[in-house]
CSV table of N, CA and C in Angstrom, one decimal:
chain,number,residue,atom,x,y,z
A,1,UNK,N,-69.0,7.7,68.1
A,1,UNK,CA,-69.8,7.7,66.9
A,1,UNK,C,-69.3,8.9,66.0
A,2,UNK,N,-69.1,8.9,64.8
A,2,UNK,CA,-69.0,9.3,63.7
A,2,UNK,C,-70.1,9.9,63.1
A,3,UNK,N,-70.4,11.1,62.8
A,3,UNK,CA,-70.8,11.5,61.7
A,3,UNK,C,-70.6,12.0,60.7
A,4,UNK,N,-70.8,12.2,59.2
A,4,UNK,CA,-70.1,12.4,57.8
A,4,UNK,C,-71.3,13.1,57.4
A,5,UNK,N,-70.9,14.5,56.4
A,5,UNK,CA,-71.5,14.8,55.4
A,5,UNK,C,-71.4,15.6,54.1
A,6,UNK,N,-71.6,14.5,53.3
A,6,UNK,CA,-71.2,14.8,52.2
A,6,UNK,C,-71.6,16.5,51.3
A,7,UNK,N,-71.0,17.1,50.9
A,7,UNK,CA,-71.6,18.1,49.8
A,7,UNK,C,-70.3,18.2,48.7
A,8,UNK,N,-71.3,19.0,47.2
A,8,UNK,CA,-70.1,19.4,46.5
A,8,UNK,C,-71.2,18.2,44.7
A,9,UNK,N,-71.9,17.5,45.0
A,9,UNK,CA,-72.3,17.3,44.0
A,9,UNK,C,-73.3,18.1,42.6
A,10,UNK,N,-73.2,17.8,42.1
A,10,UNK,CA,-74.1,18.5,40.7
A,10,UNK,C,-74.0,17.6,39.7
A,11,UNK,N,-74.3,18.6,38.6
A,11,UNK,CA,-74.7,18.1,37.7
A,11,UNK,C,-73.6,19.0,36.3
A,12,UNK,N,-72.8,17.8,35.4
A,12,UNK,CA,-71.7,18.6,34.8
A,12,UNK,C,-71.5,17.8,33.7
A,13,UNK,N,-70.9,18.4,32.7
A,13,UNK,CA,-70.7,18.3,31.4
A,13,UNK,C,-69.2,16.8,31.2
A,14,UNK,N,-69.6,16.6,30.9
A,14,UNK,CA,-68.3,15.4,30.7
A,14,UNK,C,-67.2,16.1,29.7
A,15,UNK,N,-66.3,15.3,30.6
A,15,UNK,CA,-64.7,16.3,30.9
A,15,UNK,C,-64.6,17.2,31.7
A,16,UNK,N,-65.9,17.6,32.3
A,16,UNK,CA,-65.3,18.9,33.4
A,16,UNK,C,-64.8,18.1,34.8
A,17,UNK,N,-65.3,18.9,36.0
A,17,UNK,CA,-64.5,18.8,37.3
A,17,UNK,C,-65.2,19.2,37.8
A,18,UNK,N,-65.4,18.2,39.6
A,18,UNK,CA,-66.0,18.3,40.6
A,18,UNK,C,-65.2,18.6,42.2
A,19,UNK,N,-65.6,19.3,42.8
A,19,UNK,CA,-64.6,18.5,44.1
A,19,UNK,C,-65.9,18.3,45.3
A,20,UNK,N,-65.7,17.1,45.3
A,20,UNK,CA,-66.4,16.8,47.2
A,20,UNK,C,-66.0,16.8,47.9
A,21,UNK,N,-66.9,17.2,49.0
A,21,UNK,CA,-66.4,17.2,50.3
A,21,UNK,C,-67.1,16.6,51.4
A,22,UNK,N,-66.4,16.0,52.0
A,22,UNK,CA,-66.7,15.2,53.7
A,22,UNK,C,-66.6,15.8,54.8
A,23,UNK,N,-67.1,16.7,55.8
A,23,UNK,CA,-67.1,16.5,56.8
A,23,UNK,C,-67.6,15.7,57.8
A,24,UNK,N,-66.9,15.5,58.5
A,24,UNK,CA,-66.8,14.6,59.9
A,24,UNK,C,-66.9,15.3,61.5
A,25,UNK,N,-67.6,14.4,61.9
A,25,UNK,CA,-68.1,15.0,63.3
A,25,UNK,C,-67.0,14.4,64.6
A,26,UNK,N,-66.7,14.5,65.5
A,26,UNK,CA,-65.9,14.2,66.3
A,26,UNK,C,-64.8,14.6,66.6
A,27,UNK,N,-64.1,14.3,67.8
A,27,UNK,CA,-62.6,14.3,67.8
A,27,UNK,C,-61.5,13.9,67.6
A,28,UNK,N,-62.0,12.7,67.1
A,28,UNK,CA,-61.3,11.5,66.4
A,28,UNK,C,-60.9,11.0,65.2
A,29,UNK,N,-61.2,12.2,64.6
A,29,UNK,CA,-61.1,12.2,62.4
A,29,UNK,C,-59.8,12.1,62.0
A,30,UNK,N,-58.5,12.1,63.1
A,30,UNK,CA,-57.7,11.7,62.4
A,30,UNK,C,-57.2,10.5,62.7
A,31,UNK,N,-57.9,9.7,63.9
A,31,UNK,CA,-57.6,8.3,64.0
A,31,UNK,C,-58.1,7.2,62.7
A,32,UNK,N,-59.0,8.0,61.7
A,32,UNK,CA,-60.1,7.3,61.2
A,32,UNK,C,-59.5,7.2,59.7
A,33,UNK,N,-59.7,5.8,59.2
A,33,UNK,CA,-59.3,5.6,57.8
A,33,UNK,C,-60.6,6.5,56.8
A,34,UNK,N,-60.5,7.1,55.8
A,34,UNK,CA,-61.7,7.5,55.2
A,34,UNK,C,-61.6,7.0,53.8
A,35,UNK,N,-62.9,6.9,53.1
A,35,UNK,CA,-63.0,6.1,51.7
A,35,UNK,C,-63.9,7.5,50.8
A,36,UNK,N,-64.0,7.2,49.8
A,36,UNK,CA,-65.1,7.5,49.2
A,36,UNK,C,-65.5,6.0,48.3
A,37,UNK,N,-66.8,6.1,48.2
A,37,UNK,CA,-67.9,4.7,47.3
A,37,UNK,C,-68.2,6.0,46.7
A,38,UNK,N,-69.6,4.9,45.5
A,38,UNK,CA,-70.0,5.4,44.6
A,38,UNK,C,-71.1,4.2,44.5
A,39,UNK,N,-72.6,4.6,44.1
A,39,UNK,CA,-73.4,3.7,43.9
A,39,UNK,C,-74.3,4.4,42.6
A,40,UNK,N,-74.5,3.8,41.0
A,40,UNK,CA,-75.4,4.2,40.2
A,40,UNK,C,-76.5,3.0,40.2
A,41,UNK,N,-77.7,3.7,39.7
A,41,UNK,CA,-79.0,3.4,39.9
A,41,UNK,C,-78.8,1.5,39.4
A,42,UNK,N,-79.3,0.7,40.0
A,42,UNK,CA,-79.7,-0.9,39.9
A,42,UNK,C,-78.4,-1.6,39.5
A,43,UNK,N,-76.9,-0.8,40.4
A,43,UNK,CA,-75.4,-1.5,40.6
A,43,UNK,C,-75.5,-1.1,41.9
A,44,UNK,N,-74.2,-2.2,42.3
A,44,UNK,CA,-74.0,-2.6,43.4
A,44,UNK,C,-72.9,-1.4,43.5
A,45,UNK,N,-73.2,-0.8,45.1
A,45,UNK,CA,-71.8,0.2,45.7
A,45,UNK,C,-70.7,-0.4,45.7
A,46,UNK,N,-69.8,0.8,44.8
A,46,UNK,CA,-68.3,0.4,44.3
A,46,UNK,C,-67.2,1.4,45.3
A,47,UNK,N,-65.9,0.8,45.5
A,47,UNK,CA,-64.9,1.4,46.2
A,47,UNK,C,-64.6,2.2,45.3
A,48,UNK,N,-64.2,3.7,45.4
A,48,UNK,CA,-63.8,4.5,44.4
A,48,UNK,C,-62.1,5.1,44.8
A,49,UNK,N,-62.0,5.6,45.9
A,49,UNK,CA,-60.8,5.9,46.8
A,49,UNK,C,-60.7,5.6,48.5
A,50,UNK,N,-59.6,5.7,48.9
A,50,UNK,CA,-59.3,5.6,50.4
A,50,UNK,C,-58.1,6.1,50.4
A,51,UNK,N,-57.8,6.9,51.8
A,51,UNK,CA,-57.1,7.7,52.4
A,51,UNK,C,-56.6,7.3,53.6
A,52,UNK,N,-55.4,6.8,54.1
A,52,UNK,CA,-54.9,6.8,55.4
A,52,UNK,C,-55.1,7.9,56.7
A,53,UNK,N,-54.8,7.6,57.7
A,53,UNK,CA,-55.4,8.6,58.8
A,53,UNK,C,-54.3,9.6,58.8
A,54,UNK,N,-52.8,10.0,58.1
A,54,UNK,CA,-52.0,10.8,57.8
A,54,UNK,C,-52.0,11.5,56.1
A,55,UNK,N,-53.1,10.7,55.6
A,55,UNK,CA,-52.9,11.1,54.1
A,55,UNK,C,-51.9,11.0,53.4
A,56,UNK,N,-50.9,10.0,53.7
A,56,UNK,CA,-49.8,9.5,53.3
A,56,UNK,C,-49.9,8.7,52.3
A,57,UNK,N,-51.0,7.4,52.6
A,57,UNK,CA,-51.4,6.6,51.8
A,57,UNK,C,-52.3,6.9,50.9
A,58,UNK,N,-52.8,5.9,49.7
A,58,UNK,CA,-53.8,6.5,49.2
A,58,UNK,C,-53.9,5.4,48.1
A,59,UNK,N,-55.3,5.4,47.8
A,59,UNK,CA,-55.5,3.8,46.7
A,59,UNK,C,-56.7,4.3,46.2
A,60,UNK,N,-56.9,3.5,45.0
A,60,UNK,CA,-58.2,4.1,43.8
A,60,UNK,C,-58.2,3.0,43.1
A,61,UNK,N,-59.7,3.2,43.0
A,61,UNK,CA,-60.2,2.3,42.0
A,61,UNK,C,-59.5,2.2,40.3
A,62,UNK,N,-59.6,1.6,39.6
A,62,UNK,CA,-58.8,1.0,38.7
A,62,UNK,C,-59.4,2.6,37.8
A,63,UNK,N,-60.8,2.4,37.9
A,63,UNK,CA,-61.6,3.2,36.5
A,63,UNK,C,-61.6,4.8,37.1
A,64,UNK,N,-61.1,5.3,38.2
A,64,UNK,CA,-61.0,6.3,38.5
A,64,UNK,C,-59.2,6.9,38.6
A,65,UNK,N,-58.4,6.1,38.6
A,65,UNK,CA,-56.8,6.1,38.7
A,65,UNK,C,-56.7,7.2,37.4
A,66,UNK,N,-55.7,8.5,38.1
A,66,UNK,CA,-54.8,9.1,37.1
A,66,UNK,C,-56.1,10.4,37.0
A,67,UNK,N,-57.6,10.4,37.3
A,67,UNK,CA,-58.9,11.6,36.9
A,67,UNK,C,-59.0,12.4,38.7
A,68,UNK,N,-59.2,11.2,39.7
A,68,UNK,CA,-60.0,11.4,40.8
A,68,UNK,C,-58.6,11.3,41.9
A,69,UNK,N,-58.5,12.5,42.8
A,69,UNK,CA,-57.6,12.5,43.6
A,69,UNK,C,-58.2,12.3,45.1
A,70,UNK,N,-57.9,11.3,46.0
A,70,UNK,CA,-58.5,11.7,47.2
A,70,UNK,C,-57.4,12.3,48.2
A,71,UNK,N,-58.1,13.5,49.2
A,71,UNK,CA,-57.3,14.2,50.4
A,71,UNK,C,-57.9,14.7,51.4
A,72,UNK,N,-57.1,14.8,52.5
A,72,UNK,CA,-57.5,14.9,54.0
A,72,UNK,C,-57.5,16.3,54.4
A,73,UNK,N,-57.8,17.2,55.2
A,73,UNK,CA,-57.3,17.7,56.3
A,73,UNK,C,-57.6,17.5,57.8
A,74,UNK,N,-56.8,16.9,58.5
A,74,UNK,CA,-57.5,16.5,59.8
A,74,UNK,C,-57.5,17.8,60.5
A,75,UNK,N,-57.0,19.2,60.3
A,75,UNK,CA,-57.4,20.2,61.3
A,75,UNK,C,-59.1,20.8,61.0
A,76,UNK,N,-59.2,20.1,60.0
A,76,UNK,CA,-60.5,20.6,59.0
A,76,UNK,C,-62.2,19.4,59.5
A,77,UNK,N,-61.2,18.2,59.8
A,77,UNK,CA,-61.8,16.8,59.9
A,77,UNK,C,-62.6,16.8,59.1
A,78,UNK,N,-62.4,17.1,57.5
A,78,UNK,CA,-62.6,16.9,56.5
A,78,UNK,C,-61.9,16.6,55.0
A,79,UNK,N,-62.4,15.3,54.0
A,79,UNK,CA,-61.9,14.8,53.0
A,79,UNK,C,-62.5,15.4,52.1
A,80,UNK,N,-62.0,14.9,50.6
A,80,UNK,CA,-62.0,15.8,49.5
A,80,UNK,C,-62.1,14.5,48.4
A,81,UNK,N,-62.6,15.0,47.3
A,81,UNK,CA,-62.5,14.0,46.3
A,81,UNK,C,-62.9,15.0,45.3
A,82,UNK,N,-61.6,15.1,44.6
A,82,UNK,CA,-61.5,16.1,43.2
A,82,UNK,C,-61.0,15.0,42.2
A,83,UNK,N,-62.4,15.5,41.5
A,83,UNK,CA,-62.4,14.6,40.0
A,83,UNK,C,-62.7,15.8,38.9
A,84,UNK,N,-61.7,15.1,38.3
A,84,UNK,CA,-61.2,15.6,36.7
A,84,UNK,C,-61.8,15.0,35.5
A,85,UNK,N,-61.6,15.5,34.4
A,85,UNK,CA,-62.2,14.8,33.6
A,85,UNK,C,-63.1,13.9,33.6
A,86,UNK,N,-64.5,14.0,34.0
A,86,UNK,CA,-65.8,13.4,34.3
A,86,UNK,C,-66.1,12.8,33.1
A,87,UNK,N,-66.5,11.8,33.2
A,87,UNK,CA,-66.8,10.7,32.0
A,87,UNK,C,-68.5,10.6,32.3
A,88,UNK,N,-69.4,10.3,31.8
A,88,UNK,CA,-70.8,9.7,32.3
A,88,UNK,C,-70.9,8.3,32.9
A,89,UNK,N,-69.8,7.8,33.0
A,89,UNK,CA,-70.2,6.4,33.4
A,89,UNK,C,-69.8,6.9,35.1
A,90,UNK,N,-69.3,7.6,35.3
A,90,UNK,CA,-68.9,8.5,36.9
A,90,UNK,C,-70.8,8.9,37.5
A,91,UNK,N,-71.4,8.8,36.6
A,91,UNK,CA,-72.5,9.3,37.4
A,91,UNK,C,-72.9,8.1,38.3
A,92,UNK,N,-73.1,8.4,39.5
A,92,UNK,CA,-73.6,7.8,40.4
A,92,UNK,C,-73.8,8.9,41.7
A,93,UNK,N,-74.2,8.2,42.9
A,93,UNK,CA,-74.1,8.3,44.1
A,93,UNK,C,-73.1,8.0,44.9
A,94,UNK,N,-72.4,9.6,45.6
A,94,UNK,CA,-71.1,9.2,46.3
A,94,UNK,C,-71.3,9.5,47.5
A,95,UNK,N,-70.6,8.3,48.5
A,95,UNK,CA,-70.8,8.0,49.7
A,95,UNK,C,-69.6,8.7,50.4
A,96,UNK,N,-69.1,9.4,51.5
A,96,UNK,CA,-68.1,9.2,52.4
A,96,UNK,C,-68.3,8.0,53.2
A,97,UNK,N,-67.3,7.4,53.6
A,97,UNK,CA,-67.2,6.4,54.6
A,97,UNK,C,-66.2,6.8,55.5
A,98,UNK,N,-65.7,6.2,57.0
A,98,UNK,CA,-65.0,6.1,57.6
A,98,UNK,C,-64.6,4.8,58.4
A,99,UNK,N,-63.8,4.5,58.9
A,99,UNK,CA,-63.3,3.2,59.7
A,99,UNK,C,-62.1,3.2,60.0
A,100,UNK,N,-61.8,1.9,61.3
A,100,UNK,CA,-61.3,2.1,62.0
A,100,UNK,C,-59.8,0.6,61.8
A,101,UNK,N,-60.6,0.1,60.8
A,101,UNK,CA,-60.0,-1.5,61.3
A,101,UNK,C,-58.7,-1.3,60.4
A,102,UNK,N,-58.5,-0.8,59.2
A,102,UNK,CA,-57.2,-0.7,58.2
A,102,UNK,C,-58.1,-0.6,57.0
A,103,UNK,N,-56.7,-0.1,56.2
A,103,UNK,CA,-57.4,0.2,54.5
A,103,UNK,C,-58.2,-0.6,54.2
A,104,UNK,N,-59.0,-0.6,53.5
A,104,UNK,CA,-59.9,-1.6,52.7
A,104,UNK,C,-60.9,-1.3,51.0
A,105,UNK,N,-61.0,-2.2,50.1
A,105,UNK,CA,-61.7,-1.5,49.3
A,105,UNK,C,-63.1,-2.2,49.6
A,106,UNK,N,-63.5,-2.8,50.4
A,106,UNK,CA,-64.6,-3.2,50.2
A,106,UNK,C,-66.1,-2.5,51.3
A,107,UNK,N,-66.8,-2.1,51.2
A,107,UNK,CA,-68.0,-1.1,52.1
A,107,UNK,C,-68.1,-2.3,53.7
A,108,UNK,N,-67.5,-3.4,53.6
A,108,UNK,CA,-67.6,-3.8,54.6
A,108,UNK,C,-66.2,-3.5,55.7
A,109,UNK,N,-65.7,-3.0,55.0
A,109,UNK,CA,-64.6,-2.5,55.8
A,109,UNK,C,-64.4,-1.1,56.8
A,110,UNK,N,-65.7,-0.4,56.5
A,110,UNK,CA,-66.3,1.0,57.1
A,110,UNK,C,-67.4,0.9,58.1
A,111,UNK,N,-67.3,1.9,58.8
A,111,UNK,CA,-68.4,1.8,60.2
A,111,UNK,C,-69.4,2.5,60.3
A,112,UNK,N,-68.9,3.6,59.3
A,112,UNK,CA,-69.9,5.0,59.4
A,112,UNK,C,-70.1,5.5,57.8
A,113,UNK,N,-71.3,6.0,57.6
A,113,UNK,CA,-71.1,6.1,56.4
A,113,UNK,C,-72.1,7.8,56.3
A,114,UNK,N,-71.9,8.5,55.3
A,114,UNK,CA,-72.7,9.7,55.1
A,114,UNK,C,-74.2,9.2,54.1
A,115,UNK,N,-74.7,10.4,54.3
A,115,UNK,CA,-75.9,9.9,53.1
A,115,UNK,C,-75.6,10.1,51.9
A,116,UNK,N,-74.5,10.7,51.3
A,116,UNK,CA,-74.2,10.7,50.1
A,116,UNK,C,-74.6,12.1,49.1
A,117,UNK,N,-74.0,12.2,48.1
A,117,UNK,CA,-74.1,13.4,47.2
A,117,UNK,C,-74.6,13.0,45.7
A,118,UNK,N,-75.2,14.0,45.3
A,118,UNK,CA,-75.2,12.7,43.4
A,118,UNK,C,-74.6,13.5,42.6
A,119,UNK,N,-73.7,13.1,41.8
A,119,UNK,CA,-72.9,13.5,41.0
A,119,UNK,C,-73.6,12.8,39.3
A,120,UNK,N,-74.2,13.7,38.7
A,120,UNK,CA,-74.2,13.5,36.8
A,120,UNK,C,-73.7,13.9,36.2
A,121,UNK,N,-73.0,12.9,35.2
A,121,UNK,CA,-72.2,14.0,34.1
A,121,UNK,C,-72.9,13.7,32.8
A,122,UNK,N,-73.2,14.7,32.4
A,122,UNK,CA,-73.8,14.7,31.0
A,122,UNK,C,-73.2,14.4,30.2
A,123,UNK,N,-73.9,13.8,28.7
A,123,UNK,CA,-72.3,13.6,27.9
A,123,UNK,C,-72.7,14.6,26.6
């Protein structure tokens, strides 16, 4: 079993910068694919990024590509999600995820999930 928790959210001015963080419980955080989601109020939870279990790989959502970086340290067994240039349509609820099966962008492709952080950007 996995545990995840998120910190690092607030509340920020559009155009600024956030970084989240994931820690993960276990000994096994670098066997584990990790994601970040995002859920705003009465939308459906979206794939925002994913991270290979070497941090080699790495994939993002269309509307976060080129603002939002995702990274690992597995001596840390903790992920990162530094976002740049905050837009308001970014405000939502961000999730860590983890799993085991292969990359995926969809929340069914994760096993474990954190309670999440809220991120608002003001405009």
């Amino acid at each position: 079993q996995v545990q995840l928790e998120e910190s690092g959210g607030g509340l920020v001015q559009a155009g600024g910068s956030l970084r989240l963080s994931c820690a993960a419980s276990g000994r096994l955080f670098s066997r584990y694919i990790m994601a970040w989601f995002r859920q705003a109020p009465g939308k459906e939870r979206e794939f925002v990024a994913t991270i290979s279990q070497s941090g080699g790989y790495t994939s993002y959502a269309d509307s976060v590509k080129g603002r939002f970086t995702i990274s690992r340290d597995n001596a840390k067994n903790t992920i990162y999600l530094q976002m740049n240039s905050l837009k308001p349509e970014d405000t939502a609820h961000y999730y860590c995820a983890s799993g085991a099966a292969g990359l995926s962008t969809t929340f069914h492709g994760y096993d474990y999930w954190g309670q999440g952080t809220q991120v608002t950007v003001s405009s």
